[in-house]
Amino acid sequence: MRVAGPPARDHLLSVADLGREGIDEVMRLADSFKEVSARPIPKVPALRGKTVATLFFEASTRTRLSFETAARRLSADVMSFSASTSSLEKGESLRDTIETIDAMGVDAMVVRHRSSGVPAQVTAWTSAVVLNAGDGQHEHPTQALLDCYTIREALSERGGGEPSSDLSGLRIGIVGDIRFSRVARSNVLAFSLLGAEVTLVAPRTLLPSSLEGWPAQATPELDSVLEELDVVYLLRIQTERAGQVLLPDLDEYHSRFGLTRERAARLKPDALIMHPGPMIRGVEIAPEAAELPASLVTRQVRNGVLVRSAVLFRLLAGPGRPAVPTGEDPVA
Ligand code: NCD
């Protein structure tokens, strides 16, 4: 008889598992991994002997590679599972697949699945720490963390001061397919926990049926808020979750909600442009707008490795872990 996994606080299923203090701790840990990443050998031995399994039941480029890179930089062993080449194809159940991987002895499972709630369910089938790498339209907590880190970094570079996770006074517009987006759910939570004011911008068909409990306001008019935004965060239409079915026409969407060159020119001079990727140029963003200096898209990807290193370190390095991975322990 399998015993239940560790208590919820030992997993990362939602941004809510961290709260404001937890987010701030991850940001500070990511700062120390930024320092590690600048070394000739960007590696620390913190997770030597631990195994991190990445279990992706849905397509991914950056999230999987980012988690795997982060785990290797901490000297963990990485086990990589892809649904399309697994025994799931032969009819094996999700539970049997998880229990098979668990039996090999893994310390963490990084889970992406098209259905909301799967990472939470997986915690009942393994004693490993479970990290949600995106579940259906529910949450994508490490995306929110890397986005908070990227904004914090950009603001501190601009202001010249110590980085601060306090985003109060900042107005962030999240534009696009809010209804089917897990990134929107995690980011609204994280941005508002850090004090930012969040405005959702979408056609009514791409907003959730109720915004009760969402710490955000909403508008169907991008042009009415564009000039007040400090951050424009664009989302892809989630075609795999019916996003496009609810839109009459992609060209019309682009003209009403896309960050066109003309709209980019009307942004505040120091406004930031963000996108979790994959970007569909010509739909949510014009190709030229994606290349502007204000666009942080590449930085978001780079910071993803730092933030995922921080999260893995925080969950796996154990109670005796140092507050941050020190510089004295590089791995040869
Ligand atoms: C996002 C996802 O998969 O939820 N991508 C990502 O992880 N960087 C957003 C998306 O696919 O639109």
XYZ file of C-alpha atoms and ligand atoms in Angstrom:
344
model
C 0.000 0.000 0.000
C 1.486 3.316 -1.088
C 1.548 6.116 1.414
C 0.414 9.580 0.374
C 3.041 12.079 -0.776
C 4.471 14.831 1.388
C 2.146 17.629 2.527
C 1.020 20.261 0.048
C 3.579 22.842 1.146
C 6.368 20.617 -0.182
C 5.055 20.770 -3.741
C 4.674 23.624 -6.193
C 1.223 23.266 -7.701
C 0.040 26.865 -7.631
C 1.432 30.342 -7.035
C -0.779 30.274 -3.926
C 1.544 27.592 -2.433
C 4.230 30.291 -2.174
C 2.409 33.447 -1.161
C 4.204 36.773 -1.242
C 7.023 35.684 1.049
C 7.647 32.499 -0.897
C 7.789 34.445 -4.173
C 10.259 36.860 -2.640
C 12.435 33.984 -1.400
C 12.460 32.457 -4.907
C 13.445 35.850 -6.376
C 16.382 36.169 -3.979
C 17.521 32.606 -4.664
C 17.296 33.297 -8.407
C 19.620 36.277 -7.868
C 22.248 33.926 -6.494
C 21.779 31.552 -9.438
C 22.285 34.530 -11.730
C 25.706 34.900 -10.162
C 26.344 31.147 -10.617
C 25.287 31.348 -14.285
C 28.008 33.936 -14.944
C 30.779 31.538 -13.809
C 32.890 29.634 -16.365
C 31.325 26.423 -15.005
C 27.781 27.484 -14.116
C 27.118 24.608 -11.780
C 26.753 23.895 -8.028
C 26.641 20.492 -6.304
C 23.488 21.270 -4.273
C 21.365 18.421 -5.701
C 24.109 15.871 -6.357
C 22.621 12.385 -5.927
C 19.031 13.581 -6.479
C 16.979 12.682 -9.537
C 14.549 15.058 -11.209
C 12.079 13.492 -13.662
C 10.411 15.702 -16.270
C 7.057 14.213 -17.255
C 5.590 16.033 -20.222
C 2.243 14.746 -21.433
C 1.807 17.821 -23.647
C 4.104 19.651 -26.072
C 6.759 22.007 -24.719
C 10.033 23.502 -25.848
C 11.151 26.061 -23.310
C 9.606 24.791 -20.091
C 11.030 21.294 -20.390
C 14.493 22.402 -21.537
C 14.542 25.096 -18.878
C 13.696 22.692 -16.028
C 16.229 20.149 -17.301
C 18.959 22.773 -17.604
C 18.139 24.059 -14.113
C 18.317 20.539 -12.634
C 21.691 19.878 -14.310
C 23.095 23.181 -13.055
C 22.296 21.902 -9.553
C 24.084 18.599 -10.398
C 20.882 16.536 -10.217
C 20.393 13.539 -12.493
C 17.616 14.110 -15.031
C 15.112 11.530 -16.220
C 13.117 12.675 -19.222
C 9.712 11.205 -20.065
C 7.680 11.967 -23.197
C 4.099 10.740 -23.429
C 4.274 10.210 -27.188
C 7.089 7.632 -26.921
C 5.836 5.916 -23.748
C 3.679 2.933 -22.828
C 0.740 5.336 -22.506
C 0.547 4.758 -26.248
C -0.055 1.058 -25.444
C -2.905 1.929 -23.095
C -1.074 2.162 -19.759
C -2.895 4.398 -17.278
C -1.506 7.669 -15.940
C -1.411 6.201 -12.427
C 0.583 3.118 -13.511
C 2.982 5.362 -15.450
C 3.567 7.571 -12.391
C 3.985 4.596 -10.059
C 6.466 3.003 -12.481
C 8.603 6.152 -12.518
C 8.238 6.507 -8.742
C 9.524 2.944 -8.292
C 12.775 3.904 -10.006
C 13.410 6.351 -7.181
C 13.014 9.962 -8.165
C 13.113 12.974 -5.859
C 11.036 15.351 -7.984
C 8.508 15.040 -10.762
C 8.009 18.037 -13.015
C 4.596 17.475 -14.604
C 2.911 19.061 -17.602
C -0.502 17.782 -18.689
C -3.362 19.028 -20.838
C -5.845 18.403 -17.990
C -6.172 20.767 -15.043
C -5.439 19.102 -11.691
C -3.132 16.302 -12.877
C -0.034 17.480 -10.911
C -2.167 17.619 -7.734
C -3.443 14.110 -8.447
C 0.113 12.877 -9.034
C 1.050 13.844 -5.446
C -1.155 10.972 -4.256
C 0.768 8.455 -6.359
C 4.351 9.331 -5.527
C 6.460 10.313 -2.557
C 8.470 12.668 -4.793
C 8.063 16.440 -4.717
C 5.727 17.476 -7.555
C 6.175 20.670 -9.560
C 3.439 21.881 -11.872
C 4.913 22.740 -15.274
C 1.499 23.745 -16.657
C -1.808 21.887 -16.190
C -4.623 22.486 -18.662
C -6.029 25.954 -18.206
C -5.359 25.916 -14.459
C -1.859 27.164 -13.556
C 1.748 27.503 -14.665
C 3.462 28.753 -11.500
C 7.081 28.789 -12.696
C 6.077 30.912 -15.695
C 4.600 33.473 -13.281
C 7.743 33.371 -11.144
C 10.076 33.951 -14.080
C 7.849 36.791 -15.252
C 7.928 38.446 -11.805
C 11.699 38.006 -11.756
C 12.054 39.567 -15.223
C 9.976 42.616 -14.285
C 11.866 42.995 -10.982
C 15.199 42.803 -12.846
C 14.147 45.327 -15.518
C 12.853 47.786 -12.895
C 15.998 47.538 -10.791
C 18.240 48.082 -13.833
C 16.228 51.129 -14.736
C 16.123 52.545 -11.203
C 19.693 51.572 -10.391
C 18.675 50.328 -6.927
C 18.537 46.974 -5.158
C 16.026 44.650 -6.834
C 12.671 44.693 -5.050
C 9.770 42.289 -5.445
C 7.331 45.051 -4.550
C 5.420 45.820 -7.740
C 2.980 48.294 -6.213
C 2.148 51.228 -8.456
C 2.748 49.125 -11.562
C -0.101 48.633 -14.029
C 0.105 45.367 -15.949
C -2.197 44.555 -18.884
C -2.576 40.864 -19.753
C -3.904 40.734 -23.297
C -5.458 37.865 -25.219
C -6.843 34.437 -24.464
C -7.408 34.782 -20.726
C -10.137 32.175 -20.631
C -8.039 29.168 -21.628
C -4.685 30.385 -20.317
C -2.970 28.859 -17.288
C -0.320 31.562 -17.608
C -3.009 34.229 -17.067
C -4.248 32.518 -13.898
C -0.805 32.127 -12.326
C 0.362 35.578 -13.405
C -2.696 37.420 -12.132
C -2.162 35.756 -8.754
C 1.571 36.458 -8.619
C 1.434 40.030 -9.940
C -1.352 40.979 -7.556
C 0.376 39.297 -4.568
C 3.349 41.563 -5.311
C 1.098 44.624 -5.358
C 0.659 45.314 -9.087
C -2.667 46.405 -10.543
C -3.727 43.920 -13.242
C -6.060 44.647 -16.163
C -7.247 41.803 -18.380
C -7.812 42.798 -21.998
C -9.729 40.384 -24.217
C -12.788 39.922 -26.375
C -15.685 38.819 -24.165
C -15.561 35.294 -25.598
C -11.972 34.900 -24.363
C -12.665 36.038 -20.807
C -13.734 33.487 -18.165
C -17.507 33.390 -17.674
C -17.017 34.887 -14.208
C -14.155 36.985 -12.891
C -15.188 36.408 -9.304
C -12.087 35.761 -7.251
C -9.769 37.193 -9.927
C -7.806 40.072 -8.396
C -8.039 42.004 -11.668
C -10.288 44.255 -13.702
C -11.206 43.591 -17.339
C -11.860 45.524 -20.535
C -12.545 44.548 -24.159
C -10.777 47.712 -25.429
C -6.987 47.552 -25.634
C -6.835 51.102 -26.985
C -8.606 52.480 -23.910
C -5.839 51.316 -21.529
C -2.757 50.992 -23.751
C -1.196 54.322 -22.840
C -1.508 53.711 -19.093
C 0.207 50.325 -19.036
C 3.687 49.802 -17.587
C 3.776 46.209 -18.819
C 1.935 44.738 -21.809
C 1.817 40.964 -21.367
C 0.586 39.206 -24.517
C -0.900 35.716 -24.638
C -1.173 33.193 -27.449
C -4.645 32.056 -28.531
C -4.882 28.579 -26.979
C -6.009 26.767 -30.138
C -5.518 23.386 -28.416
C -8.166 24.421 -25.881
C -10.753 25.861 -28.306
C -9.443 29.438 -28.083
C -9.644 30.012 -31.824
C -13.142 28.559 -32.193
C -14.438 31.526 -30.201
C -12.855 34.062 -32.525
C -14.488 34.981 -35.809
C -11.278 36.016 -37.528
C -7.565 36.170 -36.642
C -6.932 39.299 -38.749
C -9.687 41.092 -36.906
C -8.246 39.873 -33.611
C -4.855 41.275 -34.593
C -6.318 44.626 -35.514
C -8.245 44.938 -32.215
C -5.979 43.159 -29.708
C -2.603 42.684 -31.367
C 0.414 44.741 -30.384
C 0.838 46.328 -33.801
C 3.718 48.645 -34.657
C 1.344 51.571 -34.354
C 0.196 50.527 -30.860
C 3.772 49.862 -29.747
C 4.594 53.482 -30.678
C 1.817 54.699 -28.363
C 3.095 52.839 -25.297
C 4.653 54.749 -22.381
C 8.316 55.380 -23.219
C 9.539 52.886 -20.600
C 6.747 50.298 -20.943
C 7.825 46.651 -21.071
C 6.560 44.070 -23.593
C 6.312 40.435 -22.478
C 5.112 37.094 -23.859
C 5.513 33.567 -22.402
C 6.135 32.043 -25.837
C 5.521 30.457 -28.197
C 4.770 33.764 -29.958
C 2.569 33.744 -33.029
C 3.853 36.772 -34.906
C 1.173 38.566 -36.840
C -1.566 37.461 -34.422
C -0.947 38.684 -30.854
C 2.172 40.651 -31.780
C 3.510 42.252 -34.952
C 6.950 40.894 -35.948
C 8.571 44.355 -35.538
C 7.037 44.875 -32.083
C 8.574 41.594 -30.905
C 12.032 42.923 -31.813
C 11.790 46.254 -29.977
C 14.280 46.929 -27.143
C 11.268 47.043 -24.794
C 10.548 43.386 -25.559
C 11.752 41.108 -22.735
C 10.853 37.822 -24.403
C 14.422 36.464 -24.635
C 15.149 37.600 -21.102
C 12.083 35.757 -19.871
C 13.499 32.537 -21.328
C 16.938 33.165 -19.817
C 15.473 33.924 -16.419
C 13.367 30.773 -16.586
C 16.489 28.700 -15.903
C 17.417 30.852 -12.872
C 13.958 30.746 -11.360
C 13.539 27.009 -11.931
C 16.953 26.440 -10.339
C 15.719 28.461 -7.357
C 12.496 26.480 -7.092
C 14.221 23.084 -7.344
C 16.836 24.169 -4.813
C 14.173 25.429 -2.399
C 12.153 22.214 -2.578
C 14.923 19.636 -2.791
C 18.084 20.860 -1.107
C 16.674 19.777 2.276
C 16.297 21.396 5.677
C 20.045 21.765 6.199
C 20.484 23.685 2.961
C 22.360 26.944 3.073
C 20.199 30.047 2.586
C 21.640 30.351 -0.916
C 24.085 28.197 -2.883
C 27.429 29.739 -2.020
C 30.251 30.508 -4.403
C 32.633 28.261 -2.458
C 31.253 25.058 -3.802
C 31.636 25.004 -7.574
C 31.509 21.627 -9.235
C 34.508 20.700 -11.299
C 2.807 28.626 -22.184
C 2.125 27.330 -21.815
O 2.485 26.256 -22.273
O 1.216 27.423 -21.014
N 4.068 28.437 -22.745
C 5.134 28.275 -21.929
O 5.150 27.445 -21.052
N 6.162 29.097 -22.133
C 1.957 29.524 -22.976
C 1.411 29.043 -24.281
O 1.628 27.918 -24.698
O 0.725 29.839 -24.910
